[in-house]
XYZ file of C-alpha atoms in Angstrom:
661
model
C 100.639 171.125 244.268
C 101.564 167.011 243.959
C 98.479 164.783 244.918
C 98.939 160.911 245.474
C 95.763 158.750 244.859
C 95.234 155.835 247.428
C 92.677 153.282 249.115
C 92.814 154.401 252.850
C 94.963 156.562 254.193
C 96.474 156.204 257.810
C 97.663 159.090 259.339
C 100.460 157.890 262.082
C 103.093 154.339 262.189
C 102.383 153.492 265.546
C 100.711 150.154 266.240
C 97.661 151.013 265.741
C 97.641 152.701 262.429
C 100.287 149.873 261.067
C 97.826 147.420 262.213
C 94.824 149.057 260.830
C 97.294 149.123 257.205
C 97.870 145.597 256.961
C 93.848 144.868 257.864
C 92.514 146.899 254.714
C 95.386 145.699 252.831
C 94.978 142.028 253.763
C 91.265 142.951 252.156
C 92.861 143.923 248.544
C 93.153 147.562 249.541
C 96.392 150.430 248.500
C 97.728 151.651 252.215
C 99.367 154.097 252.186
C 100.832 155.367 255.529
C 101.931 158.724 256.692
C 104.686 158.691 260.035
C 106.684 161.663 261.983
C 109.237 159.036 262.046
C 110.344 156.031 260.815
C 107.390 153.341 261.843
C 109.855 151.395 264.685
C 110.930 154.550 266.511
C 107.087 155.282 266.521
C 106.097 155.968 270.270
C 104.170 151.988 270.724
C 107.999 150.919 271.301
C 108.632 152.938 274.499
C 105.716 150.722 276.687
C 107.260 148.329 278.179
C 105.168 146.306 280.736
C 102.760 143.805 278.567
C 99.579 143.360 277.193
C 95.887 142.187 278.806
C 94.379 139.389 276.980
C 92.589 136.776 279.359
C 94.198 133.782 278.531
C 94.373 132.398 281.696
C 97.078 130.614 281.350
C 99.435 131.234 284.681
C 97.879 129.739 287.764
C 96.766 133.108 289.397
C 95.328 133.960 285.783
C 93.081 130.440 286.111
C 89.911 131.279 286.063
C 90.138 134.409 283.669
C 86.978 135.401 281.275
C 86.509 138.360 278.974
C 83.682 138.780 281.543
C 86.281 139.690 284.301
C 88.123 141.515 282.222
C 85.413 144.217 281.197
C 84.391 144.083 284.308
C 88.079 145.369 285.706
C 87.989 147.259 282.226
C 84.228 149.510 283.142
C 85.483 149.768 286.847
C 89.064 150.979 285.929
C 87.268 153.941 283.742
C 84.668 154.209 286.379
C 81.638 153.961 284.103
C 83.172 156.215 281.146
C 83.440 153.179 278.801
C 81.255 152.780 276.185
C 80.344 148.851 277.309
C 79.819 147.322 273.559
C 83.158 148.744 272.760
C 84.896 146.723 276.149
C 83.888 143.819 274.674
C 84.640 144.204 271.379
C 88.107 144.472 272.489
C 88.008 141.839 275.613
C 86.746 139.694 272.671
C 89.237 139.933 270.847
C 92.428 140.793 272.758
C 92.825 137.098 273.123
C 92.981 136.881 269.455
C 95.305 139.781 268.903
C 97.939 137.967 271.266
C 97.944 135.231 270.136
C 98.147 136.755 266.253
C 101.182 138.498 266.795
C 102.627 135.448 268.688
C 102.292 133.573 265.691
C 104.230 136.535 264.043
C 106.868 136.192 265.762
C 106.016 138.474 268.827
C 108.902 136.427 271.277
C 106.578 136.443 274.077
C 107.934 135.894 277.578
C 106.859 131.898 278.286
C 106.051 129.549 281.689
C 107.826 126.924 282.839
C 106.123 124.319 284.279
C 105.943 124.092 288.039
C 107.671 125.995 291.225
C 109.378 129.535 291.035
C 109.137 132.327 293.488
C 107.330 135.602 292.966
C 106.787 138.755 295.383
C 103.357 139.178 296.432
C 102.202 141.422 298.745
C 106.332 142.099 299.646
C 106.684 138.967 301.025
C 108.478 135.472 299.023
C 105.758 133.515 297.526
C 105.853 129.828 295.754
C 103.760 129.155 292.956
C 103.340 125.940 290.938
C 103.245 126.460 287.276
C 100.261 123.813 285.810
C 102.230 120.989 283.229
C 99.227 121.970 280.883
C 101.057 125.498 280.233
C 104.429 124.741 280.184
C 105.461 126.759 276.899
C 101.910 129.148 276.898
C 102.416 132.905 277.195
C 102.984 134.020 280.478
C 100.907 136.823 281.973
C 101.705 138.882 285.137
C 99.704 141.359 287.762
C 99.369 144.777 286.461
C 96.659 147.274 288.646
C 92.953 147.268 288.545
C 92.761 143.801 287.831
C 91.563 140.366 289.847
C 93.463 138.042 287.603
C 97.004 138.229 286.219
C 96.228 138.703 282.089
C 99.035 140.926 281.176
C 101.474 139.681 278.748
C 104.585 140.619 278.834
C 108.370 140.425 276.531
C 109.877 141.202 279.940
C 109.533 145.466 279.985
C 110.603 145.364 276.749
C 106.828 144.843 275.649
C 105.889 147.873 272.953
C 109.588 147.462 271.254
C 109.228 143.755 270.387
C 105.287 144.246 269.242
C 106.177 147.087 267.167
C 108.879 145.448 265.238
C 106.684 142.558 264.601
C 103.741 144.537 263.283
C 106.367 146.723 261.368
C 107.799 143.770 260.100
C 104.286 142.664 258.793
C 103.350 145.375 257.136
C 106.673 145.489 255.398
C 105.603 141.042 254.563
C 102.641 142.841 253.119
C 104.616 145.412 250.824
C 102.231 148.443 252.471
C 103.662 151.790 251.161
C 104.838 153.784 254.223
C 105.609 157.486 254.032
C 108.426 158.676 256.620
C 108.932 162.441 257.924
C 105.817 163.078 256.694
C 102.990 165.605 258.445
C 99.764 166.160 258.429
C 98.058 169.789 258.153
C 94.778 169.488 257.749
C 92.167 167.226 256.602
C 90.666 167.823 252.604
C 86.510 167.553 253.515
C 83.243 169.801 252.630
C 81.915 169.257 256.196
C 80.157 165.657 255.400
C 82.954 163.659 252.962
C 86.747 163.769 254.047
C 89.083 163.149 250.809
C 92.547 162.464 252.158
C 94.643 165.097 254.273
C 97.589 167.676 252.807
C 100.468 166.835 254.196
C 104.148 168.152 254.480
C 107.366 167.031 254.159
C 109.341 167.612 256.744
C 112.920 167.139 254.490
C 112.063 169.421 251.550
C 108.616 170.819 252.803
C 107.175 170.787 249.753
C 103.004 169.779 250.308
C 101.375 167.598 249.270
C 97.850 166.219 248.914
C 97.032 162.335 249.375
C 93.524 161.716 248.658
C 91.928 158.908 250.127
C 88.615 156.866 250.073
C 89.078 156.163 253.918
C 90.932 158.279 256.041
C 92.735 157.230 259.658
C 93.921 158.991 262.444
C 96.589 157.368 263.958
C 98.990 159.606 265.932
C 99.084 158.619 269.295
C 98.760 161.064 272.439
C 98.877 164.556 273.459
C 101.720 164.318 276.161
C 103.635 166.982 275.014
C 101.261 169.666 276.021
C 102.368 169.320 279.901
C 105.467 170.208 280.871
C 106.813 166.529 282.259
C 105.333 163.494 280.575
C 106.272 159.857 279.826
C 105.623 160.192 276.234
C 107.735 160.858 273.602
C 108.210 164.514 271.985
C 106.327 163.273 268.305
C 103.575 162.953 270.928
C 101.844 166.494 270.993
C 97.750 166.151 270.017
C 98.421 166.717 265.968
C 96.136 164.338 264.903
C 93.483 165.103 267.547
C 94.365 168.559 266.105
C 93.449 167.877 262.538
C 90.329 166.253 263.275
C 89.841 169.446 265.817
C 90.410 171.818 262.674
C 87.883 170.069 260.570
C 84.913 172.354 263.075
C 82.427 168.735 261.918
C 83.996 166.505 264.371
C 83.814 165.975 267.517
C 87.184 164.996 270.635
C 85.837 162.956 272.738
C 86.653 162.798 277.130
C 89.897 165.678 276.105
C 89.476 166.463 280.146
C 90.706 162.804 280.959
C 94.311 162.756 281.021
C 95.954 160.013 283.144
C 99.396 160.439 284.558
C 101.243 157.137 285.672
C 102.785 156.875 289.179
C 105.927 155.835 288.570
C 108.205 158.346 286.145
C 111.947 158.984 287.236
C 113.211 162.083 288.452
C 113.640 164.200 287.378
C 113.695 163.129 283.408
C 109.608 161.493 283.884
C 110.499 158.051 282.168
C 108.238 156.148 282.684
C 108.887 152.278 284.725
C 106.741 150.185 284.245
C 104.038 149.097 285.821
C 105.519 145.885 286.174
C 107.596 147.139 288.701
C 105.228 147.065 290.930
C 103.096 144.378 289.141
C 106.314 141.835 289.449
C 106.135 142.854 293.727
C 107.762 146.724 293.603
C 107.278 148.863 296.886
C 106.144 152.565 296.563
C 108.069 154.294 299.491
C 107.979 157.494 301.493
C 111.136 159.661 302.652
C 110.878 157.189 306.192
C 111.208 154.443 303.913
C 107.048 153.638 304.776
C 105.763 151.252 302.360
C 101.952 153.948 303.170
C 99.886 152.693 300.169
C 98.674 150.040 302.290
C 97.415 152.857 304.325
C 95.243 154.720 302.094
C 93.945 150.898 299.902
C 94.986 148.018 302.005
C 93.237 146.194 299.392
C 94.531 146.581 296.298
C 97.341 148.801 297.698
C 100.675 149.552 295.196
C 98.025 147.701 292.317
C 95.193 149.692 292.380
C 94.036 151.678 289.299
C 96.826 154.723 287.882
C 93.960 157.387 289.240
C 93.896 156.428 292.703
C 97.423 155.769 293.192
C 98.816 158.817 291.527
C 95.822 160.863 293.652
C 97.439 158.925 296.512
C 101.670 159.340 296.156
C 101.063 163.523 295.394
C 98.523 163.155 298.984
C 101.344 161.467 300.533
C 103.887 164.154 299.475
C 101.595 167.081 300.655
C 101.563 165.537 304.293
C 105.094 166.067 304.424
C 106.217 162.420 303.703
C 107.916 163.168 300.615
C 111.808 162.580 299.688
C 113.598 166.250 299.297
C 115.702 166.947 296.512
C 116.545 169.974 294.310
C 113.909 168.966 291.344
C 111.200 168.958 294.140
C 110.019 166.110 296.324
C 109.333 162.920 295.330
C 109.106 159.108 296.692
C 110.744 155.817 296.701
C 109.977 152.875 294.527
C 111.468 150.175 295.864
C 112.335 146.907 293.508
C 115.152 145.690 296.021
C 113.679 142.832 297.183
C 112.185 141.588 293.258
C 116.341 139.706 293.725
C 118.845 141.031 290.482
C 118.248 138.069 288.745
C 114.149 139.175 287.946
C 115.836 142.834 287.350
C 118.332 142.126 285.215
C 116.128 139.052 283.287
C 112.000 140.483 283.179
C 112.950 144.325 283.839
C 115.966 145.216 281.564
C 114.846 147.783 280.018
C 114.389 150.069 283.750
C 117.684 148.803 284.817
C 119.342 150.101 282.106
C 117.271 153.244 282.941
C 117.598 153.072 285.705
C 121.453 152.937 284.973
C 121.370 155.936 282.348
C 119.856 158.330 283.561
C 119.304 158.352 287.548
C 123.279 156.411 287.676
C 122.707 153.929 290.285
C 121.708 150.512 290.159
C 118.509 149.219 290.938
C 118.860 146.153 292.213
C 120.609 147.543 295.345
C 118.815 151.340 295.504
C 115.243 152.791 295.388
C 114.323 154.301 292.158
C 112.852 158.211 292.800
C 109.259 158.768 291.392
C 106.396 160.761 290.984
C 103.135 160.821 288.499
C 103.380 162.459 285.922
C 101.420 162.761 282.680
C 101.421 159.529 280.370
C 98.040 158.805 278.500
C 95.425 160.863 276.270
C 91.696 159.276 277.056
C 90.377 162.551 274.807
C 90.286 162.014 271.340
C 88.540 161.404 268.029
C 84.869 160.503 268.909
C 84.084 157.548 266.754
C 81.388 154.560 266.848
C 82.179 151.378 267.273
C 83.430 150.851 263.682
C 86.304 153.267 264.104
C 84.277 156.063 261.587
C 83.601 159.725 263.010
C 79.573 159.705 263.583
C 80.777 163.574 262.228
C 82.698 163.138 259.130
C 81.888 160.521 256.012
C 85.439 158.645 255.410
C 87.101 159.340 258.640
C 88.480 156.709 261.296
C 90.746 156.627 264.201
C 92.324 154.542 266.379
C 94.380 153.722 269.143
C 95.349 156.594 271.329
C 94.697 159.901 268.874
C 91.500 157.915 268.922
C 88.066 158.317 272.228
C 86.229 154.826 270.437
C 85.650 154.683 274.299
C 86.802 151.826 275.802
C 89.160 153.645 278.553
C 86.401 156.269 279.885
C 87.963 158.405 282.220
C 90.916 156.139 283.490
C 92.852 153.554 281.589
C 93.805 150.327 283.077
C 97.886 149.640 282.701
C 98.289 146.834 279.773
C 94.990 148.007 278.341
C 96.477 150.471 276.156
C 99.437 148.035 273.510
C 96.186 146.028 273.530
C 93.962 148.701 272.318
C 95.689 149.652 269.463
C 96.520 146.131 268.118
C 93.001 145.000 268.122
C 91.291 148.336 267.583
C 93.628 147.927 264.209
C 92.554 144.639 263.892
C 88.331 145.539 263.724
C 88.710 149.402 262.237
C 90.676 147.519 259.652
C 88.308 145.121 258.515
C 85.016 147.999 258.605
C 87.896 149.907 256.489
C 87.836 147.887 254.494
C 83.883 146.528 253.799
C 84.009 151.030 253.627
C 86.391 150.921 251.005
C 84.329 147.522 249.552
C 81.079 149.272 249.195
C 81.722 151.433 245.697
C 78.816 154.317 247.304
C 81.910 155.153 249.186
C 83.693 156.009 245.827
C 86.002 158.858 245.514
C 84.707 162.084 243.142
C 88.057 163.545 243.586
C 86.797 167.324 243.899
C 89.954 169.114 242.882
C 89.309 172.306 243.230
C 88.525 171.533 247.526
C 92.165 169.839 247.278
C 93.937 172.523 246.104
C 91.727 174.903 248.001
C 92.999 173.080 251.201
C 96.699 172.583 249.576
C 96.684 176.449 249.011
C 95.013 177.370 251.955
C 97.310 175.479 254.195
C 100.300 177.887 252.261
C 99.377 180.531 252.587
C 99.210 179.872 256.611
C 102.850 178.812 255.936
C 103.678 181.967 254.432
C 102.755 184.136 256.265
C 104.958 182.429 259.235
C 107.848 182.560 256.921
C 107.335 185.854 255.858
C 104.931 188.350 258.381
C 106.172 190.687 260.693
C 104.610 188.450 263.674
C 106.714 189.117 266.981
C 106.233 186.121 269.230
C 109.009 182.616 269.789
C 106.823 179.830 269.299
C 109.093 178.447 271.788
C 108.013 180.766 274.931
C 104.411 179.820 274.020
C 105.343 176.206 273.985
C 107.033 176.431 277.440
C 104.009 178.884 278.700
C 101.403 176.614 278.185
C 103.148 173.677 279.549
C 103.067 175.755 282.429
C 99.565 176.831 282.466
C 98.761 172.738 282.346
C 100.923 171.540 284.186
C 100.179 174.271 287.498
C 96.410 174.141 286.135
C 94.842 170.423 284.924
C 96.673 168.790 286.740
C 95.897 165.304 289.035
C 93.828 167.643 291.290
C 91.752 170.483 289.690
C 89.548 172.862 291.189
C 87.121 176.039 290.078
C 90.144 178.666 290.275
C 92.730 176.905 289.047
C 90.906 175.832 286.249
C 89.682 179.076 285.546
C 93.056 180.294 285.245
C 93.876 178.138 283.278
C 91.252 178.791 280.045
C 92.521 182.521 280.791
C 95.947 182.228 280.907
C 95.054 179.729 277.540
C 92.761 182.062 275.319
C 95.257 184.563 275.799
C 97.831 182.454 274.741
C 95.811 181.259 271.795
C 95.989 185.107 271.087
C 99.501 185.660 271.165
C 100.279 183.124 268.899
C 98.475 184.504 265.917
C 101.562 186.680 265.693
C 104.297 184.865 265.604
C 106.877 185.150 264.297
C 110.078 183.376 263.112
C 113.734 183.909 262.902
C 114.617 181.290 260.139
C 113.014 181.355 256.340
C 114.266 177.770 255.559
C 111.585 176.241 253.744
C 112.324 172.560 254.183
C 114.173 171.253 257.078
C 113.295 173.827 259.981
C 112.440 173.198 263.762
C 111.744 176.545 264.500
C 108.614 176.829 261.046
C 107.247 173.310 263.150
C 106.610 174.050 266.313
C 105.209 177.764 265.149
C 102.112 175.719 263.099
C 101.927 173.097 265.587
C 101.557 175.287 268.594
C 98.911 176.842 267.436
C 97.274 173.603 267.187
C 98.563 172.414 270.856
C 97.600 175.758 272.479
C 93.828 174.607 271.479
C 93.760 170.625 272.766
C 95.020 171.987 275.896
C 91.982 174.374 275.842
C 89.817 171.675 275.634
C 91.019 169.925 278.063
C 91.240 172.643 280.675
C 87.574 174.454 279.636
C 85.816 170.294 279.581
C 87.972 170.115 282.797
C 86.385 173.612 284.351
C 82.644 172.464 282.963
C 82.465 168.771 284.634
C 81.913 170.076 288.271
C 82.210 165.919 289.161
C 85.061 163.901 289.708
C 85.321 160.630 287.490
C 88.312 158.373 287.154
C 91.627 160.732 286.468
C 89.749 163.724 286.976
C 89.537 164.872 290.250
C 87.819 168.491 291.005
C 88.641 168.996 294.570
C 86.122 170.834 294.719
C 83.632 168.457 293.887
C 85.199 165.524 295.115
C 81.481 162.477 294.169
C 81.662 161.724 291.190
C 78.314 162.173 289.604
C 76.186 159.483 287.550
C 72.827 161.945 288.152
C 74.491 165.203 285.917
C 77.566 164.091 284.726
C 77.211 159.726 283.568
C 77.850 161.740 279.649
C 80.454 162.119 277.014
C 82.216 165.966 276.434
C 82.145 166.837 272.989
C 84.512 169.436 272.142
C 84.323 170.984 268.989
C 86.148 174.152 267.308
C 83.665 175.336 264.516
C 85.130 178.878 264.041
C 88.768 179.302 264.028
C 88.926 183.162 265.205
C 87.388 181.300 268.803
C 89.147 181.561 272.068
C 87.230 178.872 273.337
C 86.006 175.801 271.730
C 82.179 174.634 272.008
C 81.602 171.769 274.191
C 77.913 169.377 273.852
C 77.422 166.546 275.523
C 76.572 162.619 274.861
C 74.327 161.402 277.294
C 75.748 157.466 278.580
C 71.941 154.771 278.286
C 72.030 152.751 281.171
C 69.070 150.265 280.764
C 71.279 149.251 277.998
C 74.805 148.580 279.721
C 75.750 144.930 280.502
C 77.613 146.368 283.860
C 75.405 149.519 285.945
C 77.157 151.969 287.634
C 78.142 151.285 291.147
C 81.332 151.070 293.626
C 84.756 150.851 291.704
C 86.377 149.198 294.553
C 88.371 152.073 296.116
C 87.902 154.494 298.562
C 84.512 155.648 300.673
C 81.226 154.760 298.843
C 79.932 158.805 297.519
C 78.355 158.512 293.954
C 75.406 160.320 292.865
C 73.668 157.744 292.096
C 72.035 157.753 288.595
C 68.189 157.354 288.963
C 67.645 154.698 286.127
C 70.671 152.385 287.865
C 68.702 150.829 290.194
C 66.053 150.005 287.940
C 69.075 148.864 285.486
C 70.456 146.083 288.290
C 67.163 144.976 288.956
C 66.493 144.372 285.613
C 70.054 142.271 285.139
C 69.077 140.617 287.618
C 65.651 139.547 286.822
C 68.283 138.379 283.328
C 70.466 136.600 285.343
C 67.786 134.470 287.293
C 65.507 133.505 284.896
C 68.326 131.962 282.838
C 69.855 129.748 285.611
C 72.283 126.663 284.301
C 72.432 128.367 280.256
C 76.051 129.310 279.633
C 77.844 133.233 280.283
C 77.998 133.694 276.562
C 74.018 132.876 276.326
C 73.523 135.435 279.456
C 76.114 137.817 278.598
C 73.462 137.698 275.165
C 70.821 138.669 277.102
C 72.120 141.402 279.254
C 73.866 143.327 275.816
C 74.533 141.259 272.298
C 77.685 143.278 271.483
C 78.466 140.765 268.405
C 76.881 142.046 265.310
C 79.459 145.276 266.313
C 82.034 142.457 265.573
C 82.984 141.624 261.827
C 82.191 138.086 262.011
C 85.890 136.825 261.371
C 86.914 138.268 265.106
C 83.332 136.906 266.791
C 84.886 133.166 267.513
C 85.191 132.259 270.906
C 88.838 132.553 272.481
C 90.408 128.826 273.743
C 91.970 128.621 277.825
C 92.734 125.603 279.267
C 89.937 125.332 281.590
C 87.217 126.135 278.852
C 88.826 123.976 275.794
C 86.706 124.437 272.042
C 84.611 121.727 270.973
C 86.989 119.742 268.264
């Protein structure tokens, strides 16, 4: 078996993986990036609406700061997020968006003077400031108090990915395409790289590295209908889970996007609603104000998705041969706006629905969209359990999203986490104590083990069809672990998935080709996917509360007293049929923003006994520091800057908040 040695191995060629690689390469370390597809075809390209950063350029973003972005993100997470990480993120996001601009990302820009927009279904004239002329434009998104989502029409992810990919090429980073990591090489305490399969030839190669990063994106294809690309099967999550020592965090936290087109499940950006689009029912009635009179269509995604499903259950859905759906109406935005700022939406509607969205309403219904859970990491991005293993982006539970992600915080996280984690990886590699004394016996052992697994699939006498198992898994997840959950359904789902896991150990493949063999690929992936599905379903069954996107009909209240903690899923015994769950409590007494009301529905959460104490403590600090600037007050409440790489600690400049020169 061939062995390739590098300083930094990055598994995943999307935005997060590329940006991690750029950071480490700029610090003088050799970087090798592995990707299932050419990087510019990564799923990061599918992000449409934008990237959140508190630039405060547009008039409706005036007054925005890191503090407001922080509060929006923590409330959006339903207090599931790590507040230190959220602070690191909101501080760095403006730097990230400006760095991308310097690299050539063609952000939509502000034109000074009057412009007409749609707000709450009404035409409104906004006057942009003269000093904002030419600065990066921003649009409204759900769950935010200010307009802060930077965008490139509705092709933001595409533009960002091409920009960062071109930068990786300029940095001469080694990228190996059509390569899939099958297992991490480790001794139970130190990660040494990965065993990798060439998807074209079938050859196994050992990649040995000082630092290994999982940046493989989400796991949407565990569900039947998902906005994710077909490569988003959670294989990076599985790499960590199958070590037996590295936990996955909060896997039951799965986001459903309100507006996927019916029946294809392709995403229609939140930018449609941010720009003024409306949700309507079978009668043409705009129903969201009936449920959420303040935020309406721009409540958090988990809230909007639940309200849509509730409305359908009331008989207000539109009947079709593909099931009930609702309407997204963007006709009121006008043809010029749609053809300039929502071009991808128009093309999707024309290609997959045969309609012109400037004239007809779009059929939509919520679909699986984002995996908040992932490889549990420290704020540095490193696994707390396996030295030398890092993770970034959607594959990671860093954890800045908690139990619900705000729109625009995902592509922002990819580049922000890439910047931060890339620097920490470089620091790790700079430390001579972290040099790799390559244990070739261990490397060969892992290579032989993976080769033996493939041989069993190719040459064994198994009878189970991997594609059938995959469809049954997706059906079980869709029916049991969806937007609404309850005990009996979750128990049934867990039981079904356990049955599928046992059956997956008896897979047979008809094609015996060792190289490009889609049947073989599905065979070894579905075994891993069912394990991941069980971490989601079993974690959801055990979490007897509702928090963010995890909604239990039989436990409808958020319970901070019992459940203000992260779920950690381990798979220590490869013969087991359930993950082992542990829990990581959050310390309210260290929080800058103690748990409270999110701003949606009734104030019916169960309070933690430490919450009033911490609220009093925070208010007392603010009283004592009256007259001091917001940075000093924030630092007194919850210092975080020491966790940021030194080069990223600086303040951000805004029109109304210039830096001293």
